[in-house]
Amino acid sequence: MRATLTVLGSGTSMGVPTIGCDCAVCTSADPRDRRTRPSVMIQWDSHTVLIDTTPDFRQQAIREGIRRIDAILYTHGHADHILGLDDVRPLSFRRTMGGAKIPLYAAENTARTLRNVFRYIFEADYKFGGLAQVELQPMNGPVELFGATFTPIPVIHGDVPIEGYRFGSAAYLTDFSDIPEESLAKLEGLDILFLDALRHHPHPTHSTVENSLKIVERLKPKRTFFTHISHDLPHEATNAALPENVRLSYDGLKLEFEL
Ligand SMILES: [Zn+2]
Ligand SMILES: [Zn+2]
């Protein structure tokens, strides 16, 4: 099936520009240097699936004209990946969903964080309505959604195991410092690979440009896009120094691929 992947956000946890920063990237006039928090949207036929709901979800959804969400997959429970969950409300009500709840797929540790942070959604008995109509689904392996398969790919984020996802000929791996050998084996033959590349300087919980380039050498996907980018990497200058088939992603980037 042909599908479209849209980069909803390509920035690191604080976003770019970063509050209070006057550096060259934070004050750049290039729109690709403005990075909201990291998330992607995958669409095929009439279906829309999100990976993560960032604190910028409202702005991203308005920018991309999102009218419906059929499912949300979570990578992990950090604030920059989950805090937009409340903003799915208008898309979760009866007029869009016909009374069904939006399914959320998350590994058990991430589901626990979602239940804690959004206790008012999952536990509240709020008689006035208005809560996001969402429902956590257990995820113990590949998730089948409307004829497509989303396979969780375990990666290591500092000392926490979190999820990347492979779907058809594409994979999205954000927030990792290491990819276990068993996971690398599941990433052969990709047309499109998204990789965390925070900056050049090493970081305890994130990959760098240099480290992610080594992964590209190993996996040889047709095209690679870096994400979770900090204000250390100016879009144009960084791209100029990367191999032809490796690019920084940017907010609003759309790619066609085989799902
Ligand atoms: Zn993150
Ligand atoms: Zn994180």
mmCIF file of C-alpha atoms and ligand atoms in Angstrom:
data_model
loop_
_atom_site.group_PDB
_atom_site.id
_atom_site.type_symbol
_atom_site.label_atom_id
_atom_site.label_comp_id
_atom_site.label_asym_id
_atom_site.label_seq_id
_atom_site.Cartn_x
_atom_site.Cartn_y
_atom_site.Cartn_z
ATOM 1 C CA MET A 1 0.000 0.000 0.000
ATOM 2 C CA ARG A 2 1.166 3.528 -0.703
ATOM 3 C CA ALA A 3 1.315 5.684 2.403
ATOM 4 C CA THR A 4 2.454 9.164 3.369
ATOM 5 C CA LEU A 5 4.569 10.004 6.369
ATOM 6 C CA THR A 6 4.391 13.593 7.624
ATOM 7 C CA VAL A 7 6.911 14.970 10.092
ATOM 8 C CA LEU A 8 4.754 16.744 12.661
ATOM 9 C CA GLY A 9 7.797 17.814 14.674
ATOM 10 C CA SER A 10 11.569 17.368 14.312
ATOM 11 C CA GLY A 11 12.898 19.125 17.407
ATOM 12 C CA THR A 12 14.395 18.056 20.690
ATOM 13 C CA SER A 13 12.543 18.164 24.023
ATOM 14 C CA MET A 14 12.797 21.950 24.486
ATOM 15 C CA GLY A 15 11.973 22.752 20.868
ATOM 16 C CA VAL A 16 13.842 25.136 18.559
ATOM 17 C CA PRO A 17 13.912 28.078 19.059
ATOM 18 C CA THR A 18 14.594 27.303 22.681
ATOM 19 C CA ILE A 19 13.075 29.701 25.194
ATOM 20 C CA GLY A 20 15.539 32.449 26.122
ATOM 21 C CA CYS A 21 18.190 31.483 23.539
ATOM 22 C CA ASP A 22 19.654 33.948 21.032
ATOM 23 C CA CYS A 23 21.942 31.541 19.131
ATOM 24 C CA ALA A 24 22.178 31.560 15.321
ATOM 25 C CA VAL A 25 19.757 28.615 14.910
ATOM 26 C CA CYS A 26 17.203 29.893 17.444
ATOM 27 C CA THR A 27 17.137 33.262 15.637
ATOM 28 C CA SER A 28 17.428 31.815 12.090
ATOM 29 C CA ALA A 29 15.073 33.031 9.359
ATOM 30 C CA ASP A 30 15.038 29.544 7.749
ATOM 31 C CA PRO A 31 11.632 27.955 8.580
ATOM 32 C CA ARG A 32 13.351 24.525 8.686
ATOM 33 C CA ASP A 33 15.261 25.741 11.744
ATOM 34 C CA ARG A 34 11.960 26.043 13.637
ATOM 35 C CA ARG A 35 11.419 22.646 15.195
ATOM 36 C CA THR A 36 8.433 21.588 17.268
ATOM 37 C CA ARG A 37 8.646 18.516 19.490
ATOM 38 C CA PRO A 38 9.173 15.147 17.767
ATOM 39 C CA SER A 39 6.293 13.183 16.248
ATOM 40 C CA VAL A 40 5.250 11.711 12.896
ATOM 41 C CA MET A 41 1.905 10.956 11.243
ATOM 42 C CA ILE A 42 1.335 8.035 8.864
ATOM 43 C CA GLN A 43 -1.646 8.119 6.486
ATOM 44 C CA TRP A 44 -2.993 5.579 4.018
ATOM 45 C CA ASP A 45 -6.424 5.090 2.438
ATOM 46 C CA SER A 46 -8.602 7.062 4.834
ATOM 47 C CA HIS A 47 -6.548 6.170 7.930
ATOM 48 C CA THR A 48 -4.326 8.319 10.134
ATOM 49 C CA VAL A 49 -1.953 7.000 12.797
ATOM 50 C CA LEU A 50 0.277 9.140 15.012
ATOM 51 C CA ILE A 51 3.479 8.231 16.746
ATOM 52 C CA ASP A 52 3.485 10.228 20.028
ATOM 53 C CA THR A 53 1.489 13.320 21.011
ATOM 54 C CA THR A 54 3.879 16.152 21.802
ATOM 55 C CA PRO A 55 3.245 19.361 23.781
ATOM 56 C CA ASP A 56 3.031 20.969 20.303
ATOM 57 C CA PHE A 57 0.338 18.583 19.029
ATOM 58 C CA ARG A 58 -2.385 21.254 18.796
ATOM 59 C CA GLN A 59 -0.234 23.506 16.654
ATOM 60 C CA GLN A 60 0.919 20.549 14.511
ATOM 61 C CA ALA A 61 -2.642 19.288 13.979
ATOM 62 C CA ILE A 62 -3.878 22.724 12.906
ATOM 63 C CA ARG A 63 -0.890 23.201 10.583
ATOM 64 C CA GLU A 64 -1.471 19.813 8.903
ATOM 65 C CA GLY A 65 -5.271 20.004 8.905
ATOM 66 C CA ILE A 66 -5.695 16.738 10.843
ATOM 67 C CA ARG A 67 -9.381 15.725 10.808
ATOM 68 C CA ARG A 68 -9.259 12.275 12.322
ATOM 69 C CA ILE A 69 -6.921 10.002 14.284
ATOM 70 C CA ASP A 70 -7.478 6.245 14.100
ATOM 71 C CA ALA A 71 -4.733 5.230 16.541
ATOM 72 C CA ILE A 72 -1.764 6.581 18.478
ATOM 73 C CA LEU A 73 1.425 4.601 19.097
ATOM 74 C CA TYR A 74 3.773 5.753 21.865
ATOM 75 C CA THR A 75 7.559 5.445 21.942
ATOM 76 C CA HIS A 76 7.966 6.249 25.654
ATOM 77 C CA GLY A 77 6.573 8.321 28.476
ATOM 78 C CA HIS A 78 8.828 11.388 28.466
ATOM 79 C CA ALA A 79 7.052 14.758 28.577
ATOM 80 C CA ASP A 80 8.082 15.811 25.056
ATOM 81 C CA HIS A 81 6.373 12.697 23.619
ATOM 82 C CA ILE A 82 3.126 12.499 25.598
ATOM 83 C CA LEU A 83 1.989 15.892 26.903
ATOM 84 C CA GLY A 84 -0.234 16.686 23.904
ATOM 85 C CA LEU A 85 -2.573 13.788 24.629
ATOM 86 C CA ASP A 86 -5.222 16.088 26.091
ATOM 87 C CA ASP A 87 -5.309 18.039 22.819
ATOM 88 C CA VAL A 88 -6.702 15.076 20.867
ATOM 89 C CA ARG A 89 -10.049 15.874 22.564
ATOM 90 C CA PRO A 90 -11.838 17.515 19.609
ATOM 91 C CA LEU A 91 -10.880 14.544 17.400
ATOM 92 C CA SER A 92 -12.032 12.008 19.984
ATOM 93 C CA PHE A 93 -15.613 13.154 20.423
ATOM 94 C CA ARG A 94 -18.686 11.479 18.969
ATOM 95 C CA ARG A 95 -18.944 13.737 15.922
ATOM 96 C CA THR A 96 -15.569 12.362 14.690
ATOM 97 C CA MET A 97 -15.383 8.920 16.268
ATOM 98 C CA GLY A 98 -19.079 8.030 16.398
ATOM 99 C CA GLY A 99 -18.772 6.973 20.045
ATOM 100 C CA ALA A 100 -15.641 4.817 19.640
ATOM 101 C CA LYS A 101 -12.524 5.666 21.636
ATOM 102 C CA ILE A 102 -9.141 6.411 20.035
ATOM 103 C CA PRO A 103 -6.890 3.405 20.814
ATOM 104 C CA LEU A 104 -3.482 4.178 22.341
ATOM 105 C CA TYR A 105 -0.770 1.560 21.952
ATOM 106 C CA ALA A 106 2.100 1.619 24.425
ATOM 107 C CA ALA A 107 4.471 -0.789 26.136
ATOM 108 C CA GLU A 108 3.595 -1.468 29.781
ATOM 109 C CA ASN A 109 6.053 1.027 31.359
ATOM 110 C CA THR A 110 4.851 3.789 29.004
ATOM 111 C CA ALA A 111 1.192 2.875 29.617
ATOM 112 C CA ARG A 112 1.848 3.197 33.357
ATOM 113 C CA THR A 113 3.274 6.694 32.860
ATOM 114 C CA LEU A 114 0.294 7.716 30.704
ATOM 115 C CA ARG A 115 -2.126 6.435 33.374
ATOM 116 C CA ASN A 116 -0.273 8.396 36.079
ATOM 117 C CA VAL A 117 0.219 11.658 34.205
ATOM 118 C CA PHE A 118 -3.305 11.652 32.721
ATOM 119 C CA ARG A 119 -5.090 10.130 35.684
ATOM 120 C CA TYR A 120 -8.001 12.528 35.173
ATOM 121 C CA ILE A 121 -8.583 10.979 31.733
ATOM 122 C CA PHE A 122 -8.213 7.304 32.637
ATOM 123 C CA GLU A 123 -9.690 7.183 36.132
ATOM 124 C CA ALA A 124 -11.929 10.168 36.498
ATOM 125 C CA ASP A 125 -15.651 9.825 36.634
ATOM 126 C CA TYR A 126 -16.326 13.314 35.356
ATOM 127 C CA LYS A 127 -20.034 13.739 34.890
ATOM 128 C CA PHE A 128 -19.798 16.887 32.747
ATOM 129 C CA GLY A 129 -17.999 15.117 29.887
ATOM 130 C CA GLY A 130 -15.326 16.778 27.781
ATOM 131 C CA LEU A 131 -12.554 14.301 28.554
ATOM 132 C CA ALA A 132 -10.440 12.830 25.762
ATOM 133 C CA GLN A 133 -12.152 9.635 24.598
ATOM 134 C CA VAL A 134 -9.085 7.391 24.465
ATOM 135 C CA GLU A 135 -8.377 3.837 25.530
ATOM 136 C CA LEU A 136 -5.051 2.166 26.345
ATOM 137 C CA GLN A 137 -4.455 -1.080 24.476
ATOM 138 C CA PRO A 138 -1.855 -3.635 25.541
ATOM 139 C CA MET A 139 1.044 -3.970 23.112
ATOM 140 C CA ASN A 140 2.804 -7.304 23.194
ATOM 141 C CA GLY A 141 4.306 -7.391 19.720
ATOM 142 C CA PRO A 142 3.314 -6.086 16.301
ATOM 143 C CA VAL A 143 0.138 -3.978 16.116
ATOM 144 C CA GLU A 144 -2.178 -4.603 13.144
ATOM 145 C CA LEU A 145 -4.039 -1.493 12.037
ATOM 146 C CA PHE A 146 -6.314 -1.405 8.981
ATOM 147 C CA GLY A 147 -4.194 -3.802 6.953
ATOM 148 C CA ALA A 148 -0.825 -2.350 8.051
ATOM 149 C CA THR A 149 1.603 -3.759 10.630
ATOM 150 C CA PHE A 150 3.498 -1.580 13.103
ATOM 151 C CA THR A 151 6.303 -3.577 14.732
ATOM 152 C CA PRO A 152 7.822 -2.232 17.974
ATOM 153 C CA ILE A 153 11.617 -2.084 17.727
ATOM 154 C CA PRO A 154 13.253 -1.949 21.187
ATOM 155 C CA VAL A 155 15.965 0.716 21.545
ATOM 156 C CA ILE A 156 17.887 1.955 24.603
ATOM 157 C CA HIS A 157 17.329 5.562 25.786
ATOM 158 C CA GLY A 158 20.040 6.139 28.419
ATOM 159 C CA ASP A 159 19.238 3.180 30.667
ATOM 160 C CA VAL A 160 15.575 2.765 29.706
ATOM 161 C CA PRO A 161 14.302 0.414 26.997
ATOM 162 C CA ILE A 162 11.808 2.257 24.774
ATOM 163 C CA GLU A 163 10.074 1.590 21.427
ATOM 164 C CA GLY A 164 10.879 2.572 17.882
ATOM 165 C CA TYR A 165 8.554 1.304 15.138
ATOM 166 C CA ARG A 166 8.924 -0.313 11.764
ATOM 167 C CA PHE A 167 5.981 -0.109 9.359
ATOM 168 C CA GLY A 168 6.409 -1.522 5.868
ATOM 169 C CA SER A 169 9.509 -0.077 4.227
ATOM 170 C CA ALA A 170 9.905 2.701 6.823
ATOM 171 C CA ALA A 171 11.085 2.896 10.439
ATOM 172 C CA TYR A 172 11.000 5.642 13.064
ATOM 173 C CA LEU A 173 13.560 5.504 15.863
ATOM 174 C CA THR A 174 13.672 8.526 18.155
ATOM 175 C CA ASP A 175 15.301 8.978 21.570
ATOM 176 C CA PHE A 176 17.957 6.297 21.599
ATOM 177 C CA SER A 177 21.545 6.088 22.714
ATOM 178 C CA ASP A 178 21.929 2.493 21.570
ATOM 179 C CA ILE A 179 20.179 -0.018 19.298
ATOM 180 C CA PRO A 180 20.498 -3.661 20.373
ATOM 181 C CA GLU A 181 21.756 -6.168 17.790
ATOM 182 C CA GLU A 182 18.367 -7.999 17.694
ATOM 183 C CA SER A 183 16.691 -4.710 16.792
ATOM 184 C CA LEU A 184 19.213 -3.858 14.061
ATOM 185 C CA ALA A 185 18.346 -7.219 12.512
ATOM 186 C CA LYS A 186 14.719 -6.030 12.149
ATOM 187 C CA LEU A 187 15.767 -2.935 10.204
ATOM 188 C CA GLU A 188 17.110 -4.457 7.007
ATOM 189 C CA GLY A 189 15.901 -3.399 3.559
ATOM 190 C CA LEU A 190 14.385 -0.018 4.520
ATOM 191 C CA ASP A 191 13.464 2.704 2.046
ATOM 192 C CA ILE A 192 13.113 5.322 4.788
ATOM 193 C CA LEU A 193 14.774 5.396 8.206
ATOM 194 C CA PHE A 194 14.291 8.080 10.843
ATOM 195 C CA LEU A 195 17.047 8.303 13.453
ATOM 196 C CA ASP A 196 17.612 10.406 16.557
ATOM 197 C CA ALA A 197 20.501 12.849 15.932
ATOM 198 C CA LEU A 198 20.437 15.453 18.688
ATOM 199 C CA ARG A 199 23.711 17.222 17.891
ATOM 200 C CA HIS A 200 27.421 16.494 17.306
ATOM 201 C CA HIS A 201 28.522 16.520 20.956
ATOM 202 C CA PRO A 202 27.872 13.205 22.822
ATOM 203 C CA HIS A 203 24.795 12.978 25.063
ATOM 204 C CA PRO A 204 24.037 10.260 27.660
ATOM 205 C CA THR A 205 20.539 9.432 26.369
ATOM 206 C CA HIS A 206 20.561 10.490 22.689
ATOM 207 C CA SER A 207 22.294 9.578 19.469
ATOM 208 C CA THR A 208 24.494 12.100 17.661
ATOM 209 C CA VAL A 209 25.012 12.887 13.976
ATOM 210 C CA GLU A 210 28.222 10.842 13.994
ATOM 211 C CA ASN A 211 26.699 7.848 15.789
ATOM 212 C CA SER A 212 23.616 7.813 13.554
ATOM 213 C CA LEU A 213 25.807 7.987 10.435
ATOM 214 C CA LYS A 214 27.457 4.757 11.643
ATOM 215 C CA ILE A 215 23.993 3.158 11.868
ATOM 216 C CA VAL A 216 23.273 4.319 8.311
ATOM 217 C CA GLU A 217 26.530 2.676 7.132
ATOM 218 C CA ARG A 218 25.483 -0.544 8.795
ATOM 219 C CA LEU A 219 21.803 -0.687 7.727
ATOM 220 C CA LYS A 220 22.110 1.026 4.330
ATOM 221 C CA PRO A 221 18.522 2.305 4.062
ATOM 222 C CA LYS A 222 17.733 4.074 0.776
ATOM 223 C CA ARG A 223 17.083 7.369 2.558
ATOM 224 C CA THR A 224 17.668 8.490 6.143
ATOM 225 C CA PHE A 225 16.200 11.459 7.982
ATOM 226 C CA PHE A 226 17.498 12.726 11.307
ATOM 227 C CA THR A 227 15.107 13.952 13.998
ATOM 228 C CA HIS A 228 14.971 15.109 17.662
ATOM 229 C CA ILE A 229 17.327 17.877 16.540
ATOM 230 C CA SER A 230 18.670 20.514 18.936
ATOM 231 C CA HIS A 231 19.667 24.114 18.220
ATOM 232 C CA ASP A 232 23.263 22.942 17.667
ATOM 233 C CA LEU A 233 22.452 21.915 14.072
ATOM 234 C CA PRO A 234 21.622 24.600 11.478
ATOM 235 C CA HIS A 235 19.473 22.939 8.792
ATOM 236 C CA GLU A 236 21.212 24.046 5.628
ATOM 237 C CA ALA A 237 24.842 23.913 6.809
ATOM 238 C CA THR A 238 24.361 20.504 8.458
ATOM 239 C CA ASN A 239 22.724 19.042 5.341
ATOM 240 C CA ALA A 240 25.586 20.312 3.177
ATOM 241 C CA ALA A 241 28.015 18.194 5.220
ATOM 242 C CA LEU A 242 25.886 14.998 5.186
ATOM 243 C CA PRO A 243 25.946 12.227 2.560
ATOM 244 C CA GLU A 244 23.432 12.715 -0.282
ATOM 245 C CA ASN A 245 20.962 10.111 1.053
ATOM 246 C CA VAL A 246 20.961 11.474 4.640
ATOM 247 C CA ARG A 247 19.062 14.673 5.534
ATOM 248 C CA LEU A 248 17.867 16.517 8.579
ATOM 249 C CA SER A 249 14.101 16.233 8.702
ATOM 250 C CA TYR A 250 11.998 19.329 9.248
ATOM 251 C CA ASP A 251 8.490 20.133 10.406
ATOM 252 C CA GLY A 252 5.988 19.538 7.611
ATOM 253 C CA LEU A 253 8.255 17.229 5.555
ATOM 254 C CA LYS A 254 6.118 14.661 3.682
ATOM 255 C CA LEU A 255 7.425 11.373 2.268
ATOM 256 C CA GLU A 256 5.708 8.689 0.222
ATOM 257 C CA PHE A 257 6.569 5.084 0.973
ATOM 258 C CA GLU A 258 5.328 1.509 0.670
ATOM 259 C CA LEU A 259 3.496 0.424 3.820
HETATM 260 ZN ZN ZN B 1 12.410 13.058 23.373
HETATM 261 ZN ZN ZN B 2 13.009 10.806 25.847
#
